[in-house]
Amino acid sequence: MQFKPSRTLTRFLGSAAVAALVPLAAQAQDTKTITSWDLRSDTATAKIVRDAMDRFEEANPGYVVEDSHFANDAYKTKLKIAFGANEPPCVFASWGGGPLREYVDSDQVVDLTPYLDANPEFKERFVPASFGSVTFDDKIYGIPAENTAVAVIFYNTEIFDELDLTPPETWDDLMNVIAVLNENNIAPFALANKNKWPGSMYFVLLADRIGGPEAFRKAASREEGGSFEDPVFIEAGERLQELVEADAFARGYNGLDYDVGGSRRLLYADRAAMELMGSWEMASIRNENPAFAEKVDFFTFPSVPGGKGDPSNVVGTLGDNFVSISSACPYKDKAFELLTYLTNDDAAAARLADQRVMPLKGISTEDPFLNKVLEVVGEADSVQLWYDQELPPALGEVHKDTVQQLFGMSITPEEAAAEMERAAQAEAQQ
């Protein structure tokens, strides 16, 4: 609507003042706002995102990026509600996989393939496999934005040295480490499983070590012979409960909140010696407790007796997170340009300084931790996306619920497997 000063206002201010007001109103009217949501709620990484947005705004007068940052679980809920109401942000972060596929199938996400084809130099900077979690029917719906992240076991090297422990390579080795730590009144693992997904990592890695990636792929894609009642998943539940019975976790684990640092605080206080978590955890540790970070290292999840899975396989994502554009965005072309600012070389360098490695070709770093992560990924034959992100949202929730119940010893591995299979069959019939 065009600004029209009233006669009263004109008489009061005078024609010169009104003449000054009109351009200001027009300027405000011409401003175009691009909304952006993500789960970079910590100050350091949120600043990296904001800096990229500032560079975009400087290069695009008249456009303003309105950014909002949320904690993990709150973000998932808010994004789902926004898409359900057809009021999503222009730009949004996701993990790819099943939840993003659900929005894609309802035509709520922009196909980025034409944009990437028109900008081949930008696209070809990325490791090709990094687009796998956001590619559906040969179309790409997201850009890898944050990190190369895999699930690893962080450990306190001082505690291990004091107790003459070495990183375990086999299941028996791990059980021995757990026993020694308990004998010395140190909780083996810190776990904040109120959020459910941290506990899921144990189950996913166990299933991968026991049966390899094929068992999950066949069950999730409903291939002939694939089932979540496969003995692989039952044994994974049994091994998980074996850990519970061995007192492998600090007390109260199913009630601790990861988003407020529930598990890391146990590490900082030397009340727990290990934590299974995504490799992004080191950035949080360095930002929160730089002194503690000096005595932290990691090892990969050990092998399981008789397991068919390659112990070099990892669970994680090449991208963590991905940025996409909603179909409701009125400025799609500029939104894609914003995506390039969020993931260009400047943004990659800033993340590298924050101990985050975008999945780019030829990237190098002098950070020993990051080099070790890249080495682990480079040696892996398989990178399994987190189950709760690979699966359709409803089935992913059943997975997290049943795993939390396994941790609580309120369900048997057979019951958990049967519940997952029933849910998978119901999902396939929709």
PDB file of C-alpha atoms in Angstrom, residues 112-373:
ATOM      1  CA  LEU A 112      17.517 -27.362  -6.558  1.00  0.00           C
ATOM      2  CA  THR A 113      18.768 -29.419  -9.501  1.00  0.00           C
ATOM      3  CA  PRO A 114      18.264 -26.660 -12.116  1.00  0.00           C
ATOM      4  CA  TYR A 115      20.080 -24.146  -9.895  1.00  0.00           C
ATOM      5  CA  LEU A 116      22.996 -26.524  -9.338  1.00  0.00           C
ATOM      6  CA  ASP A 117      23.178 -27.411 -13.030  1.00  0.00           C
ATOM      7  CA  ALA A 118      23.391 -23.693 -13.789  1.00  0.00           C
ATOM      8  CA  ASN A 119      26.199 -23.308 -11.228  1.00  0.00           C
ATOM      9  CA  PRO A 120      28.418 -26.357 -11.882  1.00  0.00           C
ATOM     10  CA  GLU A 121      31.520 -24.883 -10.231  1.00  0.00           C
ATOM     11  CA  PHE A 122      29.603 -24.423  -6.993  1.00  0.00           C
ATOM     12  CA  LYS A 123      28.123 -27.937  -7.078  1.00  0.00           C
ATOM     13  CA  GLU A 124      31.339 -29.700  -7.991  1.00  0.00           C
ATOM     14  CA  ARG A 125      33.076 -28.418  -4.853  1.00  0.00           C
ATOM     15  CA  PHE A 126      31.108 -30.995  -2.838  1.00  0.00           C
ATOM     16  CA  VAL A 127      31.853 -34.688  -2.399  1.00  0.00           C
ATOM     17  CA  PRO A 128      29.219 -36.345  -4.655  1.00  0.00           C
ATOM     18  CA  ALA A 129      28.064 -38.747  -1.932  1.00  0.00           C
ATOM     19  CA  SER A 130      27.150 -35.796   0.282  1.00  0.00           C
ATOM     20  CA  PHE A 131      24.009 -35.192  -1.797  1.00  0.00           C
ATOM     21  CA  GLY A 132      22.726 -38.729  -1.220  1.00  0.00           C
ATOM     22  CA  SER A 133      20.476 -37.936   1.760  1.00  0.00           C
ATOM     23  CA  VAL A 134      18.732 -35.101  -0.090  1.00  0.00           C
ATOM     24  CA  THR A 135      18.351 -36.722  -3.524  1.00  0.00           C
ATOM     25  CA  PHE A 136      14.980 -38.213  -4.386  1.00  0.00           C
ATOM     26  CA  ASP A 137      14.020 -39.484  -7.841  1.00  0.00           C
ATOM     27  CA  ASP A 138      17.310 -38.082  -9.178  1.00  0.00           C
ATOM     28  CA  LYS A 139      16.480 -34.558  -7.979  1.00  0.00           C
ATOM     29  CA  ILE A 140      18.477 -32.670  -5.344  1.00  0.00           C
ATOM     30  CA  TYR A 141      16.569 -30.811  -2.628  1.00  0.00           C
ATOM     31  CA  GLY A 142      19.290 -29.596  -0.277  1.00  0.00           C
ATOM     32  CA  ILE A 143      22.878 -28.348   0.007  1.00  0.00           C
ATOM     33  CA  PRO A 144      25.303 -29.919   2.554  1.00  0.00           C
ATOM     34  CA  ALA A 145      25.843 -27.045   4.952  1.00  0.00           C
ATOM     35  CA  GLU A 146      27.377 -27.878   8.269  1.00  0.00           C
ATOM     36  CA  ASN A 147      29.685 -30.769   8.889  1.00  0.00           C
ATOM     37  CA  THR A 148      30.975 -34.229   8.137  1.00  0.00           C
ATOM     38  CA  ALA A 149      29.628 -35.956  11.228  1.00  0.00           C
ATOM     39  CA  VAL A 150      29.948 -39.554  12.395  1.00  0.00           C
ATOM     40  CA  ALA A 151      29.116 -41.274  15.662  1.00  0.00           C
ATOM     41  CA  VAL A 152      32.246 -41.987  17.688  1.00  0.00           C
ATOM     42  CA  ILE A 153      33.059 -42.747  21.317  1.00  0.00           C
ATOM     43  CA  PHE A 154      34.717 -39.808  23.046  1.00  0.00           C
ATOM     44  CA  TYR A 155      36.809 -40.703  26.061  1.00  0.00           C
ATOM     45  CA  ASN A 156      38.763 -39.024  28.834  1.00  0.00           C
ATOM     46  CA  THR A 157      42.384 -39.926  28.129  1.00  0.00           C
ATOM     47  CA  GLU A 158      43.496 -39.056  31.680  1.00  0.00           C
ATOM     48  CA  ILE A 159      41.049 -41.536  33.215  1.00  0.00           C
ATOM     49  CA  PHE A 160      42.059 -44.219  30.732  1.00  0.00           C
ATOM     50  CA  ASP A 161      45.756 -43.612  31.442  1.00  0.00           C
ATOM     51  CA  GLU A 162      45.273 -43.669  35.210  1.00  0.00           C
ATOM     52  CA  LEU A 163      43.442 -47.001  35.022  1.00  0.00           C
ATOM     53  CA  ASP A 164      45.757 -48.465  32.373  1.00  0.00           C
ATOM     54  CA  LEU A 165      42.901 -48.779  29.862  1.00  0.00           C
ATOM     55  CA  THR A 166      43.155 -48.719  26.083  1.00  0.00           C
ATOM     56  CA  PRO A 167      40.397 -47.955  23.559  1.00  0.00           C
ATOM     57  CA  PRO A 168      38.467 -51.212  23.043  1.00  0.00           C
ATOM     58  CA  GLU A 169      38.406 -52.797  19.607  1.00  0.00           C
ATOM     59  CA  THR A 170      36.066 -55.711  20.376  1.00  0.00           C
ATOM     60  CA  TRP A 171      32.913 -56.224  22.391  1.00  0.00           C
ATOM     61  CA  ASP A 172      34.799 -58.189  25.041  1.00  0.00           C
ATOM     62  CA  ASP A 173      37.320 -55.350  25.292  1.00  0.00           C
ATOM     63  CA  LEU A 174      34.495 -52.881  25.810  1.00  0.00           C
ATOM     64  CA  MET A 175      32.869 -54.976  28.536  1.00  0.00           C
ATOM     65  CA  ASN A 176      36.233 -55.143  30.323  1.00  0.00           C
ATOM     66  CA  VAL A 177      36.600 -51.339  30.164  1.00  0.00           C
ATOM     67  CA  ILE A 178      33.093 -50.987  31.592  1.00  0.00           C
ATOM     68  CA  ALA A 179      33.895 -53.350  34.468  1.00  0.00           C
ATOM     69  CA  VAL A 180      37.128 -51.543  35.385  1.00  0.00           C
ATOM     70  CA  LEU A 181      35.474 -48.128  35.330  1.00  0.00           C
ATOM     71  CA  ASN A 182      32.633 -49.337  37.552  1.00  0.00           C
ATOM     72  CA  GLU A 183      35.147 -50.840  39.992  1.00  0.00           C
ATOM     73  CA  ASN A 184      36.634 -47.367  40.301  1.00  0.00           C
ATOM     74  CA  ASN A 185      33.260 -45.662  40.799  1.00  0.00           C
ATOM     75  CA  ILE A 186      33.308 -43.942  37.413  1.00  0.00           C
ATOM     76  CA  ALA A 187      30.297 -44.278  35.142  1.00  0.00           C
ATOM     77  CA  PRO A 188      31.468 -45.783  31.843  1.00  0.00           C
ATOM     78  CA  PHE A 189      29.145 -43.816  29.541  1.00  0.00           C
ATOM     79  CA  ALA A 190      27.478 -40.425  29.851  1.00  0.00           C
ATOM     80  CA  LEU A 191      24.109 -40.570  28.081  1.00  0.00           C
ATOM     81  CA  ALA A 192      21.339 -37.962  27.900  1.00  0.00           C
ATOM     82  CA  ASN A 193      18.510 -40.024  26.438  1.00  0.00           C
ATOM     83  CA  LYS A 194      15.483 -37.913  27.268  1.00  0.00           C
ATOM     84  CA  ASN A 195      15.774 -36.800  23.645  1.00  0.00           C
ATOM     85  CA  LYS A 196      15.797 -40.470  22.498  1.00  0.00           C
ATOM     86  CA  TRP A 197      18.071 -39.978  19.475  1.00  0.00           C
ATOM     87  CA  PRO A 198      21.308 -40.196  21.530  1.00  0.00           C
ATOM     88  CA  GLY A 199      20.368 -43.729  22.608  1.00  0.00           C
ATOM     89  CA  SER A 200      19.414 -44.614  19.057  1.00  0.00           C
ATOM     90  CA  MET A 201      23.093 -44.353  18.106  1.00  0.00           C
ATOM     91  CA  TYR A 202      23.917 -47.433  20.183  1.00  0.00           C
ATOM     92  CA  PHE A 203      21.222 -49.517  18.519  1.00  0.00           C
ATOM     93  CA  VAL A 204      22.122 -48.375  15.004  1.00  0.00           C
ATOM     94  CA  LEU A 205      25.817 -49.125  15.464  1.00  0.00           C
ATOM     95  CA  LEU A 206      25.100 -52.500  17.029  1.00  0.00           C
ATOM     96  CA  ALA A 207      22.779 -53.459  14.160  1.00  0.00           C
ATOM     97  CA  ASP A 208      25.407 -52.322  11.652  1.00  0.00           C
ATOM     98  CA  ARG A 209      28.202 -54.259  13.366  1.00  0.00           C
ATOM     99  CA  ILE A 210      26.032 -57.374  13.638  1.00  0.00           C
ATOM    100  CA  GLY A 211      24.408 -57.440  10.202  1.00  0.00           C
ATOM    101  CA  GLY A 212      26.076 -54.761   8.105  1.00  0.00           C
ATOM    102  CA  PRO A 213      24.100 -52.046   6.289  1.00  0.00           C
ATOM    103  CA  GLU A 214      22.139 -54.547   4.197  1.00  0.00           C
ATOM    104  CA  ALA A 215      19.838 -55.653   7.026  1.00  0.00           C
ATOM    105  CA  PHE A 216      18.550 -52.136   7.611  1.00  0.00           C
ATOM    106  CA  ARG A 217      18.371 -51.276   3.918  1.00  0.00           C
ATOM    107  CA  LYS A 218      16.220 -54.303   3.138  1.00  0.00           C
ATOM    108  CA  ALA A 219      13.937 -53.748   6.133  1.00  0.00           C
ATOM    109  CA  ALA A 220      13.522 -50.013   5.531  1.00  0.00           C
ATOM    110  CA  SER A 221      12.884 -50.339   1.791  1.00  0.00           C
ATOM    111  CA  ARG A 222      10.523 -53.298   2.323  1.00  0.00           C
ATOM    112  CA  GLU A 223      12.545 -55.543   0.035  1.00  0.00           C
ATOM    113  CA  GLU A 224      11.697 -59.236  -0.120  1.00  0.00           C
ATOM    114  CA  GLY A 225      13.165 -60.900   2.944  1.00  0.00           C
ATOM    115  CA  GLY A 226      13.687 -57.600   4.727  1.00  0.00           C
ATOM    116  CA  SER A 227      12.115 -57.233   8.169  1.00  0.00           C
ATOM    117  CA  PHE A 228      12.685 -55.330  11.403  1.00  0.00           C
ATOM    118  CA  GLU A 229      12.130 -58.697  13.109  1.00  0.00           C
ATOM    119  CA  ASP A 230      15.319 -59.951  11.491  1.00  0.00           C
ATOM    120  CA  PRO A 231      17.610 -61.633  14.074  1.00  0.00           C
ATOM    121  CA  VAL A 232      20.072 -58.764  13.479  1.00  0.00           C
ATOM    122  CA  PHE A 233      17.748 -56.261  15.168  1.00  0.00           C
ATOM    123  CA  ILE A 234      16.826 -58.634  17.977  1.00  0.00           C
ATOM    124  CA  GLU A 235      20.500 -59.225  18.753  1.00  0.00           C
ATOM    125  CA  ALA A 236      21.122 -55.474  18.644  1.00  0.00           C
ATOM    126  CA  GLY A 237      18.473 -55.073  21.335  1.00  0.00           C
ATOM    127  CA  GLU A 238      20.022 -57.880  23.362  1.00  0.00           C
ATOM    128  CA  ARG A 239      23.486 -56.327  23.192  1.00  0.00           C
ATOM    129  CA  LEU A 240      22.078 -52.936  24.176  1.00  0.00           C
ATOM    130  CA  GLN A 241      20.391 -54.426  27.221  1.00  0.00           C
ATOM    131  CA  GLU A 242      23.597 -56.258  28.029  1.00  0.00           C
ATOM    132  CA  LEU A 243      25.181 -52.825  28.375  1.00  0.00           C
ATOM    133  CA  VAL A 244      22.359 -51.685  30.659  1.00  0.00           C
ATOM    134  CA  GLU A 245      22.734 -54.767  32.866  1.00  0.00           C
ATOM    135  CA  ALA A 246      26.491 -54.134  33.069  1.00  0.00           C
ATOM    136  CA  ASP A 247      25.834 -50.623  34.489  1.00  0.00           C
ATOM    137  CA  ALA A 248      27.411 -49.043  31.429  1.00  0.00           C
ATOM    138  CA  PHE A 249      25.533 -45.748  31.822  1.00  0.00           C
ATOM    139  CA  ALA A 250      25.455 -42.992  34.410  1.00  0.00           C
ATOM    140  CA  ARG A 251      22.273 -43.067  36.497  1.00  0.00           C
ATOM    141  CA  GLY A 252      19.170 -41.320  35.231  1.00  0.00           C
ATOM    142  CA  TYR A 253      20.204 -41.502  31.589  1.00  0.00           C
ATOM    143  CA  ASN A 254      16.665 -41.725  30.194  1.00  0.00           C
ATOM    144  CA  GLY A 255      15.763 -38.448  31.919  1.00  0.00           C
ATOM    145  CA  LEU A 256      18.813 -36.330  31.071  1.00  0.00           C
ATOM    146  CA  ASP A 257      18.433 -33.673  28.369  1.00  0.00           C
ATOM    147  CA  TYR A 258      21.150 -33.524  25.718  1.00  0.00           C
ATOM    148  CA  ASP A 259      20.103 -30.067  24.519  1.00  0.00           C
ATOM    149  CA  VAL A 260      21.152 -28.513  27.849  1.00  0.00           C
ATOM    150  CA  GLY A 261      24.429 -30.452  28.007  1.00  0.00           C
ATOM    151  CA  GLY A 262      23.235 -33.198  30.353  1.00  0.00           C
ATOM    152  CA  SER A 263      25.789 -35.746  29.181  1.00  0.00           C
ATOM    153  CA  ARG A 264      28.719 -33.373  28.724  1.00  0.00           C
ATOM    154  CA  ARG A 265      28.449 -32.112  32.298  1.00  0.00           C
ATOM    155  CA  LEU A 266      29.082 -35.653  33.510  1.00  0.00           C
ATOM    156  CA  LEU A 267      32.249 -35.759  31.420  1.00  0.00           C
ATOM    157  CA  TYR A 268      33.469 -32.385  32.660  1.00  0.00           C
ATOM    158  CA  ALA A 269      33.005 -33.478  36.276  1.00  0.00           C
ATOM    159  CA  ASP A 270      34.917 -36.765  35.674  1.00  0.00           C
ATOM    160  CA  ARG A 271      31.782 -38.637  36.708  1.00  0.00           C
ATOM    161  CA  ALA A 272      31.736 -40.482  33.376  1.00  0.00           C
ATOM    162  CA  ALA A 273      34.619 -41.555  31.157  1.00  0.00           C
ATOM    163  CA  MET A 274      33.018 -41.938  27.706  1.00  0.00           C
ATOM    164  CA  GLU A 275      30.227 -40.635  25.512  1.00  0.00           C
ATOM    165  CA  LEU A 276      28.928 -42.044  22.229  1.00  0.00           C
ATOM    166  CA  MET A 277      28.001 -38.978  20.207  1.00  0.00           C
ATOM    167  CA  GLY A 278      28.329 -37.333  16.812  1.00  0.00           C
ATOM    168  CA  SER A 279      31.739 -35.880  16.063  1.00  0.00           C
ATOM    169  CA  TRP A 280      30.175 -32.406  16.305  1.00  0.00           C
ATOM    170  CA  GLU A 281      30.473 -32.868  20.074  1.00  0.00           C
ATOM    171  CA  MET A 282      34.114 -31.780  20.027  1.00  0.00           C
ATOM    172  CA  ALA A 283      33.128 -28.299  18.838  1.00  0.00           C
ATOM    173  CA  SER A 284      30.708 -28.024  21.771  1.00  0.00           C
ATOM    174  CA  ILE A 285      33.357 -29.262  24.219  1.00  0.00           C
ATOM    175  CA  ARG A 286      35.966 -26.827  22.916  1.00  0.00           C
ATOM    176  CA  ASN A 287      33.548 -23.916  23.119  1.00  0.00           C
ATOM    177  CA  GLU A 288      32.272 -24.814  26.596  1.00  0.00           C
ATOM    178  CA  ASN A 289      35.356 -26.232  28.282  1.00  0.00           C
ATOM    179  CA  PRO A 290      38.611 -25.708  26.344  1.00  0.00           C
ATOM    180  CA  ALA A 291      40.737 -27.158  29.154  1.00  0.00           C
ATOM    181  CA  PHE A 292      38.758 -30.404  29.178  1.00  0.00           C
ATOM    182  CA  ALA A 293      39.007 -30.637  25.388  1.00  0.00           C
ATOM    183  CA  GLU A 294      42.763 -31.078  25.742  1.00  0.00           C
ATOM    184  CA  LYS A 295      42.277 -34.494  27.345  1.00  0.00           C
ATOM    185  CA  VAL A 296      39.589 -35.837  24.985  1.00  0.00           C
ATOM    186  CA  ASP A 297      40.131 -38.303  22.157  1.00  0.00           C
ATOM    187  CA  PHE A 298      37.819 -40.752  20.388  1.00  0.00           C
ATOM    188  CA  PHE A 299      37.627 -44.266  19.012  1.00  0.00           C
ATOM    189  CA  THR A 300      35.127 -45.977  16.738  1.00  0.00           C
ATOM    190  CA  PHE A 301      32.523 -48.439  17.936  1.00  0.00           C
ATOM    191  CA  PRO A 302      34.032 -51.914  18.539  1.00  0.00           C
ATOM    192  CA  SER A 303      33.297 -55.070  16.588  1.00  0.00           C
ATOM    193  CA  VAL A 304      30.726 -57.602  17.772  1.00  0.00           C
ATOM    194  CA  PRO A 305      31.423 -61.362  17.963  1.00  0.00           C
ATOM    195  CA  GLY A 306      30.314 -63.066  14.760  1.00  0.00           C
ATOM    196  CA  GLY A 307      29.222 -59.772  13.260  1.00  0.00           C
ATOM    197  CA  LYS A 308      28.955 -59.465   9.482  1.00  0.00           C
ATOM    198  CA  GLY A 309      29.356 -55.691   9.510  1.00  0.00           C
ATOM    199  CA  ASP A 310      32.711 -54.129   8.703  1.00  0.00           C
ATOM    200  CA  PRO A 311      34.050 -52.430  11.871  1.00  0.00           C
ATOM    201  CA  SER A 312      35.226 -49.543   9.690  1.00  0.00           C
ATOM    202  CA  ASN A 313      31.612 -48.685   8.772  1.00  0.00           C
ATOM    203  CA  VAL A 314      30.293 -45.478  10.288  1.00  0.00           C
ATOM    204  CA  VAL A 315      26.936 -44.008  11.191  1.00  0.00           C
ATOM    205  CA  GLY A 316      26.437 -40.337  10.453  1.00  0.00           C
ATOM    206  CA  THR A 317      25.969 -37.915   7.619  1.00  0.00           C
ATOM    207  CA  LEU A 318      27.992 -36.071   5.013  1.00  0.00           C
ATOM    208  CA  GLY A 319      26.383 -32.683   5.359  1.00  0.00           C
ATOM    209  CA  ASP A 320      24.855 -32.452   8.823  1.00  0.00           C
ATOM    210  CA  ASN A 321      22.742 -30.348   8.188  1.00  0.00           C
ATOM    211  CA  PHE A 322      21.389 -29.602   4.741  1.00  0.00           C
ATOM    212  CA  VAL A 323      19.786 -26.306   3.732  1.00  0.00           C
ATOM    213  CA  SER A 324      16.739 -26.245   1.476  1.00  0.00           C
ATOM    214  CA  ILE A 325      14.163 -23.807   0.113  1.00  0.00           C
ATOM    215  CA  SER A 326      10.439 -24.126   0.737  1.00  0.00           C
ATOM    216  CA  SER A 327       8.049 -23.885  -2.199  1.00  0.00           C
ATOM    217  CA  ALA A 328       6.182 -21.168  -0.308  1.00  0.00           C
ATOM    218  CA  CYS A 329       9.177 -18.836  -0.500  1.00  0.00           C
ATOM    219  CA  PRO A 330       8.336 -15.782  -2.681  1.00  0.00           C
ATOM    220  CA  TYR A 331      12.009 -15.147  -3.524  1.00  0.00           C
ATOM    221  CA  LYS A 332      13.289 -18.530  -4.640  1.00  0.00           C
ATOM    222  CA  ASP A 333      16.132 -17.271  -6.858  1.00  0.00           C
ATOM    223  CA  LYS A 334      17.514 -15.039  -4.123  1.00  0.00           C
ATOM    224  CA  ALA A 335      16.996 -17.795  -1.565  1.00  0.00           C
ATOM    225  CA  PHE A 336      19.247 -20.056  -3.624  1.00  0.00           C
ATOM    226  CA  GLU A 337      21.824 -17.276  -3.769  1.00  0.00           C
ATOM    227  CA  LEU A 338      21.605 -17.138   0.030  1.00  0.00           C
ATOM    228  CA  LEU A 339      22.272 -20.888   0.136  1.00  0.00           C
ATOM    229  CA  THR A 340      25.476 -20.314  -1.803  1.00  0.00           C
ATOM    230  CA  TYR A 341      26.604 -17.722   0.745  1.00  0.00           C
ATOM    231  CA  LEU A 342      25.806 -20.148   3.573  1.00  0.00           C
ATOM    232  CA  THR A 343      27.986 -22.845   1.987  1.00  0.00           C
ATOM    233  CA  ASN A 344      30.673 -21.017   0.012  1.00  0.00           C
ATOM    234  CA  ASP A 345      34.405 -21.039   0.725  1.00  0.00           C
ATOM    235  CA  ASP A 346      34.144 -18.251   3.313  1.00  0.00           C
ATOM    236  CA  ALA A 347      31.484 -20.162   5.228  1.00  0.00           C
ATOM    237  CA  ALA A 348      33.486 -23.387   4.945  1.00  0.00           C
ATOM    238  CA  ALA A 349      36.593 -21.686   6.373  1.00  0.00           C
ATOM    239  CA  ALA A 350      34.592 -20.290   9.291  1.00  0.00           C
ATOM    240  CA  ARG A 351      33.187 -23.728  10.094  1.00  0.00           C
ATOM    241  CA  LEU A 352      36.631 -25.272   9.857  1.00  0.00           C
ATOM    242  CA  ALA A 353      37.832 -22.783  12.466  1.00  0.00           C
ATOM    243  CA  ASP A 354      34.924 -24.013  14.629  1.00  0.00           C
ATOM    244  CA  GLN A 355      36.036 -27.661  14.199  1.00  0.00           C
ATOM    245  CA  ARG A 356      33.401 -28.465  11.571  1.00  0.00           C
ATOM    246  CA  VAL A 357      34.337 -29.942   8.196  1.00  0.00           C
ATOM    247  CA  MET A 358      31.972 -29.442   5.295  1.00  0.00           C
ATOM    248  CA  PRO A 359      32.051 -32.351   2.791  1.00  0.00           C
ATOM    249  CA  LEU A 360      34.150 -30.563   0.199  1.00  0.00           C
ATOM    250  CA  LYS A 361      36.696 -32.039  -2.168  1.00  0.00           C
ATOM    251  CA  GLY A 362      40.342 -31.565  -1.247  1.00  0.00           C
ATOM    252  CA  ILE A 363      39.649 -29.941   2.095  1.00  0.00           C
ATOM    253  CA  SER A 364      42.615 -29.901   4.456  1.00  0.00           C
ATOM    254  CA  THR A 365      43.173 -28.896   8.055  1.00  0.00           C
ATOM    255  CA  GLU A 366      45.948 -28.793  10.614  1.00  0.00           C
ATOM    256  CA  ASP A 367      43.551 -29.873  13.372  1.00  0.00           C
ATOM    257  CA  PRO A 368      44.431 -33.457  14.486  1.00  0.00           C
ATOM    258  CA  PHE A 369      40.857 -34.163  15.609  1.00  0.00           C
ATOM    259  CA  LEU A 370      39.338 -33.152  12.278  1.00  0.00           C
ATOM    260  CA  ASN A 371      41.979 -35.065  10.340  1.00  0.00           C
ATOM    261  CA  LYS A 372      41.123 -38.155  12.370  1.00  0.00           C
ATOM    262  CA  VAL A 373      37.421 -37.741  11.558  1.00  0.00           C
TER     263      VAL A 373
END
